[in-house]
Short mmCIF file of C-alpha atoms in Angstrom, two decimals:
data_model
loop_
_atom_site.label_atom_id
_atom_site.label_comp_id
_atom_site.label_asym_id
_atom_site.label_seq_id
_atom_site.Cartn_x
_atom_site.Cartn_y
_atom_site.Cartn_z
CA UNK Q 1 -33.50 9.33 15.37
CA UNK Q 2 -32.56 6.47 17.98
CA UNK Q 3 -31.11 4.21 15.42
CA UNK Q 4 -28.80 7.20 14.30
CA UNK Q 5 -27.88 8.08 17.53
CA UNK Q 6 -26.73 4.74 18.29
CA UNK Q 7 -24.68 4.39 15.03
CA UNK Q 8 -22.76 7.64 16.00
CA UNK Q 9 -21.90 6.55 19.26
CA UNK Q 10 -20.39 3.17 17.96
CA UNK Q 11 -18.64 4.88 15.36
CA UNK Q 12 -17.10 6.95 18.39
CA UNK Q 13 -16.25 3.85 20.22
CA UNK Q 14 -14.54 2.30 17.37
CA UNK Q 15 -12.34 5.61 16.22
CA UNK Q 16 -11.23 5.63 20.42
CA UNK Q 17 -10.39 1.77 19.87
CA UNK Q 18 -8.45 3.10 16.42
CA UNK Q 19 -6.83 5.68 18.71
CA UNK Q 20 -5.81 3.55 21.19
CA UNK Q 21 -4.29 1.06 18.32
CA UNK Q 22 -2.49 3.69 16.88
CA UNK Q 23 -0.77 5.03 19.98
CA UNK Q 24 0.27 1.26 21.02
CA UNK Q 25 1.57 1.31 17.22
CA UNK Q 26 3.76 4.65 17.79
CA UNK Q 27 4.93 3.26 21.23
CA UNK Q 28 5.71 -0.38 19.97
CA UNK Q 29 7.91 1.39 16.71
CA UNK Q 30 9.74 3.77 19.21
CA UNK Q 31 10.61 0.91 21.42
CA UNK Q 32 9.04 3.05 24.80
CA UNK Q 33 6.38 0.81 27.05
CA UNK Q 34 3.51 -0.31 25.70
CA UNK Q 35 0.52 -2.73 27.73
CA UNK Q 36 2.43 -5.63 27.96
CA UNK Q 37 -0.17 -7.88 26.43
CA UNK Q 38 -0.24 -5.75 23.26
CA UNK Q 39 3.24 -6.17 23.34
CA UNK Q 40 3.79 -9.11 23.32
CA UNK Q 41 0.63 -9.72 20.46
CA UNK Q 42 2.88 -7.11 17.94
CA UNK Q 43 5.69 -9.45 18.72
CA UNK Q 44 4.36 -12.77 18.02
CA UNK Q 45 2.94 -11.42 14.98
CA UNK Q 46 6.20 -9.96 13.70
CA UNK Q 47 8.09 -12.70 14.52
CA UNK Q 48 6.13 -15.07 12.58
CA UNK Q 49 4.99 -12.76 9.79
CA UNK Q 50 8.50 -12.85 8.72
CA UNK Q 51 9.00 -16.42 8.66
CA UNK Q 52 5.63 -16.76 6.38
CA UNK Q 53 6.97 -14.18 4.15
CA UNK Q 54 10.67 -13.36 3.70
CA UNK Q 55 9.65 -10.12 2.27
CA UNK Q 56 8.42 -9.16 5.17
CA UNK Q 57 11.56 -7.90 6.97
CA UNK Q 58 11.65 -6.35 10.30
CA UNK Q 59 12.31 -3.08 8.89
CA UNK Q 60 9.65 -3.29 6.55
CA UNK Q 61 6.80 -4.37 9.25
CA UNK Q 62 8.33 -1.19 11.18
CA UNK Q 63 7.80 0.81 8.42
CA UNK Q 64 4.04 0.39 7.94
CA UNK Q 65 3.97 -0.14 11.67
CA UNK Q 66 4.97 3.90 11.91
CA UNK Q 67 3.01 4.68 9.07
CA UNK Q 68 -0.08 3.35 10.65
CA UNK Q 69 0.51 5.07 13.95
CA UNK Q 70 0.97 8.71 12.29
CA UNK Q 71 -2.92 8.08 10.41
CA UNK Q 72 -4.69 6.21 13.21
CA UNK Q 73 -5.37 9.14 14.90
CA UNK Q 74 -8.85 10.40 16.86
CA UNK Q 75 -8.84 14.04 15.34
CA UNK Q 76 -7.59 12.71 11.82
CA UNK Q 77 -9.92 9.92 11.56
CA UNK Q 78 -12.78 11.95 12.35
CA UNK Q 79 -12.21 14.40 10.37
CA UNK Q 80 -11.73 11.63 7.48
CA UNK Q 81 -15.20 10.41 8.00
CA UNK Q 82 -16.91 14.22 8.83
CA UNK Q 83 -17.07 14.66 4.95
CA UNK Q 84 -19.30 11.79 4.28
CA UNK Q 85 -22.76 11.20 5.34
CA UNK Q 86 -23.82 9.76 8.68
CA UNK Q 87 -23.04 5.59 8.52
CA UNK Q 88 -25.26 3.53 9.62
CA UNK Q 89 -24.50 0.22 11.99
CA UNK Q 90 -25.65 -2.36 10.18
CA UNK Q 91 -25.20 -6.09 9.96
CA UNK Q 92 -24.51 -6.00 5.89
CA UNK Q 93 -21.22 -7.76 5.29
CA UNK Q 94 -18.45 -6.49 2.94
CA UNK Q 95 -16.34 -9.35 1.71
CA UNK Q 96 -12.50 -8.62 1.55
CA UNK Q 97 -9.91 -10.70 -0.07
CA UNK Q 98 -6.66 -9.00 0.63
CA UNK Q 99 -3.60 -8.61 -1.39
CA UNK Q 100 -0.21 -9.57 0.70
CA UNK Q 101 2.12 -7.46 -1.38
CA UNK Q 102 3.58 -5.30 1.87
CA UNK Q 103 3.23 -5.43 5.47
CA UNK Q 104 -0.69 -4.67 6.75
CA UNK Q 105 -1.87 -3.63 2.72
CA UNK Q 106 -5.42 -4.26 3.38
CA UNK Q 107 -5.83 -2.58 6.48
CA UNK Q 108 -7.02 0.61 5.05
CA UNK Q 109 -10.14 -1.78 3.46
CA UNK Q 110 -10.61 -3.13 6.89
CA UNK Q 111 -11.04 0.53 8.15
CA UNK Q 112 -13.44 1.64 5.87
CA UNK Q 113 -15.72 -1.38 5.88
CA UNK Q 114 -15.63 -1.04 9.81
CA UNK Q 115 -16.33 3.07 10.21
CA UNK Q 116 -18.64 2.66 7.35
CA UNK Q 117 -21.03 0.74 9.73
CA UNK Q 118 -20.88 -2.78 8.23
CA UNK Q 119 -19.38 -6.38 9.06
CA UNK Q 120 -16.26 -7.41 7.48
CA UNK Q 121 -15.38 -10.78 6.33
CA UNK Q 122 -11.55 -10.91 5.77
CA UNK Q 123 -10.02 -13.30 3.27
CA UNK Q 124 -6.68 -13.11 4.17
CA UNK Q 125 -3.51 -13.21 1.69
CA UNK Q 126 -1.34 -16.74 2.37
CA UNK Q 127 1.38 -14.01 2.43
CA UNK Q 128 -0.02 -11.96 5.16
CA UNK Q 129 -2.41 -14.73 7.59
CA UNK Q 130 -0.99 -12.89 11.35
CA UNK Q 131 -0.73 -9.14 11.17
CA UNK Q 132 -3.65 -7.59 10.37
CA UNK Q 133 -5.85 -10.60 13.23
CA UNK Q 134 -2.66 -9.26 15.79
CA UNK Q 135 -4.58 -5.82 15.09
CA UNK Q 136 -7.87 -6.78 15.31
CA UNK Q 137 -7.13 -8.31 18.73
CA UNK Q 138 -5.49 -4.66 20.04
CA UNK Q 139 -8.96 -3.36 19.08
CA UNK Q 140 -10.39 -5.59 21.51
CA UNK Q 141 -8.81 -3.84 24.83
CA UNK Q 142 -11.19 -0.76 23.88
CA UNK Q 143 -13.96 -1.84 21.40
CA UNK Q 144 -15.39 -5.58 22.96
CA UNK Q 145 -17.65 -6.51 19.88
CA UNK Q 146 -14.75 -6.32 17.44
CA UNK Q 147 -15.39 -10.33 17.07
CA UNK Q 148 -18.69 -9.48 16.11
CA UNK Q 149 -17.60 -7.15 13.45
CA UNK Q 150 -14.90 -8.99 11.94
CA UNK Q 151 -14.58 -12.53 10.56
CA UNK Q 152 -11.51 -14.18 9.05
CA UNK Q 153 -12.21 -17.05 6.46
CA UNK Q 154 -9.83 -19.77 4.56
CA UNK Q 155 -12.22 -20.55 1.83
CA UNK Q 156 -14.91 -18.86 0.12
CA UNK Q 157 -16.22 -15.46 1.55
CA UNK Q 158 -19.87 -16.96 1.81
CA UNK Q 159 -22.86 -14.68 1.70
CA UNK Q 160 -21.87 -11.25 1.43
CA UNK Q 161 -23.38 -7.62 0.37
CA UNK Q 162 -20.56 -5.97 -1.23
CA UNK Q 163 -16.79 -6.87 -2.03
CA UNK Q 164 -13.84 -5.52 -2.46
CA UNK Q 165 -10.74 -7.83 -3.99
CA UNK Q 166 -7.64 -6.83 -4.80
CA UNK Q 167 -5.54 -9.31 -6.86
CA UNK Q 168 -3.54 -9.97 -10.06
CA UNK Q 169 -4.83 -8.60 -13.54
CA UNK Q 170 -6.05 -12.35 -14.28
CA UNK Q 171 -7.60 -12.95 -11.24
CA UNK Q 172 -9.13 -9.44 -11.27
CA UNK Q 173 -11.33 -10.86 -14.12
CA UNK Q 174 -12.22 -13.98 -12.14
CA UNK Q 175 -13.38 -11.28 -9.38
CA UNK Q 176 -15.35 -9.36 -12.28
CA UNK Q 177 -17.08 -12.32 -13.29
CA UNK Q 178 -17.64 -13.97 -9.83
CA UNK Q 179 -19.01 -11.00 -7.91
CA UNK Q 180 -20.87 -9.07 -11.05
CA UNK Q 181 -24.86 -9.20 -9.23
CA UNK Q 182 -23.44 -7.04 -5.92
CA UNK Q 183 -21.32 -3.71 -5.66
CA UNK Q 184 -17.62 -4.42 -5.86
CA UNK Q 185 -14.41 -3.07 -6.27
CA UNK Q 186 -11.71 -5.03 -8.16
CA UNK Q 187 -8.17 -3.83 -8.40
CA UNK Q 188 -5.46 -5.01 -10.05
CA UNK Q 189 -1.83 -4.68 -10.61
CA UNK Q 190 -0.53 -1.21 -10.50
CA UNK Q 191 2.98 0.54 -10.41
CA UNK Q 192 3.82 4.10 -9.53
CA UNK Q 193 5.66 6.35 -11.73
CA UNK Q 194 7.91 9.92 -11.13
CA UNK Q 195 8.62 12.84 -13.12
CA UNK Q 196 11.90 14.60 -12.85
CA UNK Q 197 13.16 18.01 -13.47
CA UNK Q 198 16.86 17.37 -12.88
CA UNK Q 199 16.63 19.93 -10.26
CA UNK Q 200 15.66 17.93 -7.18
CA UNK Q 201 17.57 18.69 -3.77
CA UNK Q 202 19.54 15.74 -2.58
CA UNK Q 203 16.66 15.84 0.08
CA UNK Q 204 14.00 15.39 -2.39
CA UNK Q 205 16.40 12.39 -4.34
CA UNK Q 206 16.12 10.90 -1.22
CA UNK Q 207 12.67 11.22 -0.79
CA UNK Q 208 12.54 9.60 -4.13
CA UNK Q 209 15.10 6.77 -3.56
CA UNK Q 210 12.50 5.73 -0.52
CA UNK Q 211 9.79 5.57 -3.32
CA UNK Q 212 11.65 3.38 -5.19
CA UNK Q 213 13.16 1.25 -2.59
CA UNK Q 214 11.27 0.49 0.15
CA UNK Q 215 9.23 -2.89 0.59
CA UNK Q 216 11.78 -3.63 -2.25
CA UNK Q 217 9.69 -2.10 -4.87
CA UNK Q 218 6.84 -4.46 -4.43
CA UNK Q 219 4.26 -2.25 -3.82
CA UNK Q 220 1.47 -0.16 -6.35
CA UNK Q 221 2.73 2.43 -4.57
CA UNK Q 222 6.19 1.61 -5.25
CA UNK Q 223 7.88 3.74 -8.62
CA UNK Q 224 8.69 1.79 -10.94
CA UNK Q 225 9.83 4.02 -14.07
CA UNK Q 226 11.17 7.44 -14.13
CA UNK Q 227 11.26 9.81 -16.74
CA UNK Q 228 13.92 12.12 -17.18
CA UNK Q 229 15.43 15.21 -19.08
CA UNK Q 230 17.47 14.73 -22.04
CA UNK Q 231 20.85 14.59 -20.29
CA UNK Q 232 20.19 13.61 -17.14
CA UNK Q 233 23.29 12.86 -14.63
CA UNK Q 234 22.27 9.56 -13.50
CA UNK Q 235 25.46 9.53 -10.77
CA UNK Q 236 23.14 12.13 -8.92
CA UNK Q 237 20.18 9.66 -8.82
CA UNK Q 238 22.51 6.44 -7.78
CA UNK Q 239 24.06 8.62 -4.93
CA UNK Q 240 20.74 8.99 -3.53
CA UNK Q 241 19.79 5.78 -3.92
CA UNK Q 242 22.89 4.42 -1.84
CA UNK Q 243 21.32 4.49 1.24
CA UNK Q 244 19.51 1.42 0.20
CA UNK Q 245 22.33 -0.13 -0.82
CA UNK Q 246 21.89 -2.88 1.86
CA UNK Q 247 18.77 -4.10 -0.17
CA UNK Q 248 21.26 -6.56 -2.07
CA UNK Q 249 21.55 -8.75 1.56
CA UNK Q 250 18.01 -9.82 0.81
CA UNK Q 251 18.20 -13.30 -0.60
CA UNK Q 252 15.24 -12.99 -2.37
CA UNK Q 253 15.94 -9.60 -3.68
CA UNK Q 254 19.33 -10.65 -4.65
CA UNK Q 255 18.13 -13.44 -6.34
CA UNK Q 256 16.29 -11.29 -8.70
CA UNK Q 257 19.06 -8.63 -9.27
CA UNK Q 258 21.10 -11.79 -10.18
CA UNK Q 259 18.63 -13.06 -12.37
CA UNK Q 260 17.41 -10.10 -14.39
CA UNK Q 261 20.95 -8.65 -14.65
CA UNK Q 262 21.81 -11.45 -16.30
CA UNK Q 263 19.00 -11.89 -18.67
CA UNK Q 264 19.78 -8.14 -19.97
CA UNK Q 265 23.73 -8.71 -20.54
CA UNK Q 266 22.65 -11.79 -22.45
CA UNK Q 267 20.52 -9.93 -24.26
CA UNK Q 268 22.92 -6.99 -24.98
CA UNK Q 269 20.39 -4.77 -23.49
CA UNK Q 270 22.25 -1.54 -22.55
CA UNK Q 271 21.80 -1.13 -18.91
CA UNK Q 272 22.91 1.16 -15.83
CA UNK Q 273 24.12 -0.51 -12.53
CA UNK Q 274 25.30 -0.01 -9.03
CA UNK Q 275 25.65 -3.03 -7.40
CA UNK Q 276 22.22 -3.71 -6.26
CA UNK Q 277 19.63 -1.48 -8.50
CA UNK Q 278 19.54 -1.81 -12.20
CA UNK Q 279 18.33 0.85 -14.76
CA UNK Q 280 17.10 0.17 -18.46
CA UNK Q 281 15.95 2.76 -20.66
CA UNK Q 282 12.51 1.06 -21.36
CA UNK Q 283 8.73 2.32 -21.97
CA UNK Q 284 7.12 0.21 -19.78
CA UNK Q 285 5.59 1.20 -16.60
CA UNK Q 286 5.95 -1.95 -15.19
CA UNK Q 287 9.80 -3.14 -14.34
CA UNK Q 288 10.97 -6.20 -12.62
CA UNK Q 289 12.03 -6.44 -8.73
CA UNK Q 290 15.28 -4.79 -8.52
CA UNK Q 291 15.08 -2.94 -11.99
CA UNK Q 292 14.33 0.62 -12.40
CA UNK Q 293 13.17 1.72 -16.21
CA UNK Q 294 13.44 5.17 -17.45
CA UNK Q 295 13.07 7.57 -20.43
CA UNK Q 296 14.41 10.89 -21.45
CA UNK Q 297 11.85 13.73 -22.69
CA UNK Q 298 11.98 16.98 -23.88
CA UNK Q 299 8.60 18.03 -23.40
CA UNK Q 300 6.75 17.53 -20.05
CA UNK Q 301 3.20 17.94 -21.71
CA UNK Q 302 4.14 14.61 -24.07
CA UNK Q 303 5.05 12.84 -20.51
CA UNK Q 304 1.79 13.67 -19.29
CA UNK Q 305 -0.16 12.09 -22.10
CA UNK Q 306 1.65 8.67 -21.68
CA UNK Q 307 0.95 8.83 -18.30
CA UNK Q 308 -2.90 9.17 -18.92
CA UNK Q 309 -2.88 6.96 -21.56
CA UNK Q 310 -1.63 4.35 -19.13
CA UNK Q 311 -3.79 5.73 -16.31
CA UNK Q 312 -5.10 2.02 -15.49
CA UNK Q 313 -1.93 0.90 -14.73
CA UNK Q 314 -0.36 4.03 -12.74
CA UNK Q 315 -1.18 4.30 -9.13
CA UNK Q 316 0.38 7.54 -8.31
CA UNK Q 317 2.53 10.08 -9.98
CA UNK Q 318 5.40 11.28 -7.98
CA UNK Q 319 7.08 14.96 -9.19
CA UNK Q 320 8.11 18.51 -7.81
CA UNK Q 321 5.77 20.07 -10.73
CA UNK Q 322 2.46 19.37 -12.05
CA UNK Q 323 -1.28 18.70 -11.11
CA UNK Q 324 -2.16 15.31 -8.88
CA UNK Q 325 1.39 14.49 -8.11
CA UNK Q 326 2.85 13.46 -4.86
CA UNK Q 327 5.71 14.99 -3.67
CA UNK Q 328 9.12 12.74 -3.37
CA UNK Q 329 9.38 10.50 -0.36
CA UNK Q 330 5.70 10.56 0.03
CA UNK Q 331 4.53 8.10 -2.01
CA UNK Q 332 5.15 4.89 0.24
CA UNK Q 333 3.20 7.15 3.16
CA UNK Q 334 -0.59 7.58 1.62
CA UNK Q 335 -2.84 9.82 3.78
CA UNK Q 336 -6.15 8.22 5.13
CA UNK Q 337 -8.19 10.00 2.75
CA UNK Q 338 -6.10 8.34 -0.29
CA UNK Q 339 -7.64 5.27 -2.05
CA UNK Q 340 -6.33 2.74 -4.07
CA UNK Q 341 -7.14 3.51 -7.52
CA UNK Q 342 -8.57 6.63 -6.88
CA UNK Q 343 -11.96 4.99 -6.11
CA UNK Q 344 -13.34 6.35 -3.37
CA UNK Q 345 -13.82 3.09 -1.18
CA UNK Q 346 -16.02 5.26 1.68
CA UNK Q 347 -18.33 6.32 -0.93
CA UNK Q 348 -18.84 3.02 -2.32
CA UNK Q 349 -19.37 1.53 1.24
CA UNK Q 350 -21.82 3.87 2.35
CA UNK Q 351 -24.19 3.71 -0.52
CA UNK Q 352 -27.26 2.04 0.15
#
């Protein structure tokens, strides 16, 4: 009973620390007054992150900060974990091999590890080495023992009790073999898709444009393929996408746009082009950067069957209709209880 009470107190204290961090992130994103030390930490991390990874623009970092500020709230976190068994405060170590395709993309896994009562041994991606450590420093303001619960490593994870590793399809095979003797979650490449009815409102199409373009389409929740009804008017979609036209001024994105356009033209492929994103009819799910694949359909059930067949490649489905879908504009704003690959991370971590 005493151990149970201790665990509850620790988890509650940690939630308070996350709530404080959420408040500070919200103020920082809104450029309101924050704790001067916190402001300095976030300013430095944001500047260094942009240098280390040119895809981490200030706007994209800010988008991630805004989304996390909305989730790191006392009530949301408390309600979330109340649906699980009481966490035990342990010295068990969970290894985290984090991705670096989006700013703070590994934060959800770290939160799950800590709120499940475990310690975290974190191998950061070389593409995102400063943002998460900066947030851990902020947690110290309200949770002094955070450095005892989070360890950052540069090479091997060492001895861990469980592991969550995110990587490309090739590296996932290595992870699966290397960690085969301990409980693990191994994540592979995924993309998201959208199914349009042709009746979407301007607001819904604007939301879809965010699902496609935010973070330059580099996330697993980024829509890389759409299905549209026959005779669909793409001018309407291009009009919605136009709000993201400034993407073309990013050197990395522009290089990908120019390269892919050149390849398509050399191969005499039929494409739709608005000057900053290329649409190409293609059955595949994963499209190159600066491209969006599309297919026509007459029967929605056929699309559902195709998505089911490719379920291992699909993170989420954006649509105004259908079961297990996400509304346009919400793909890049997952809730705290949305789990990558539909694997309940907390459930896995709480198992003895």
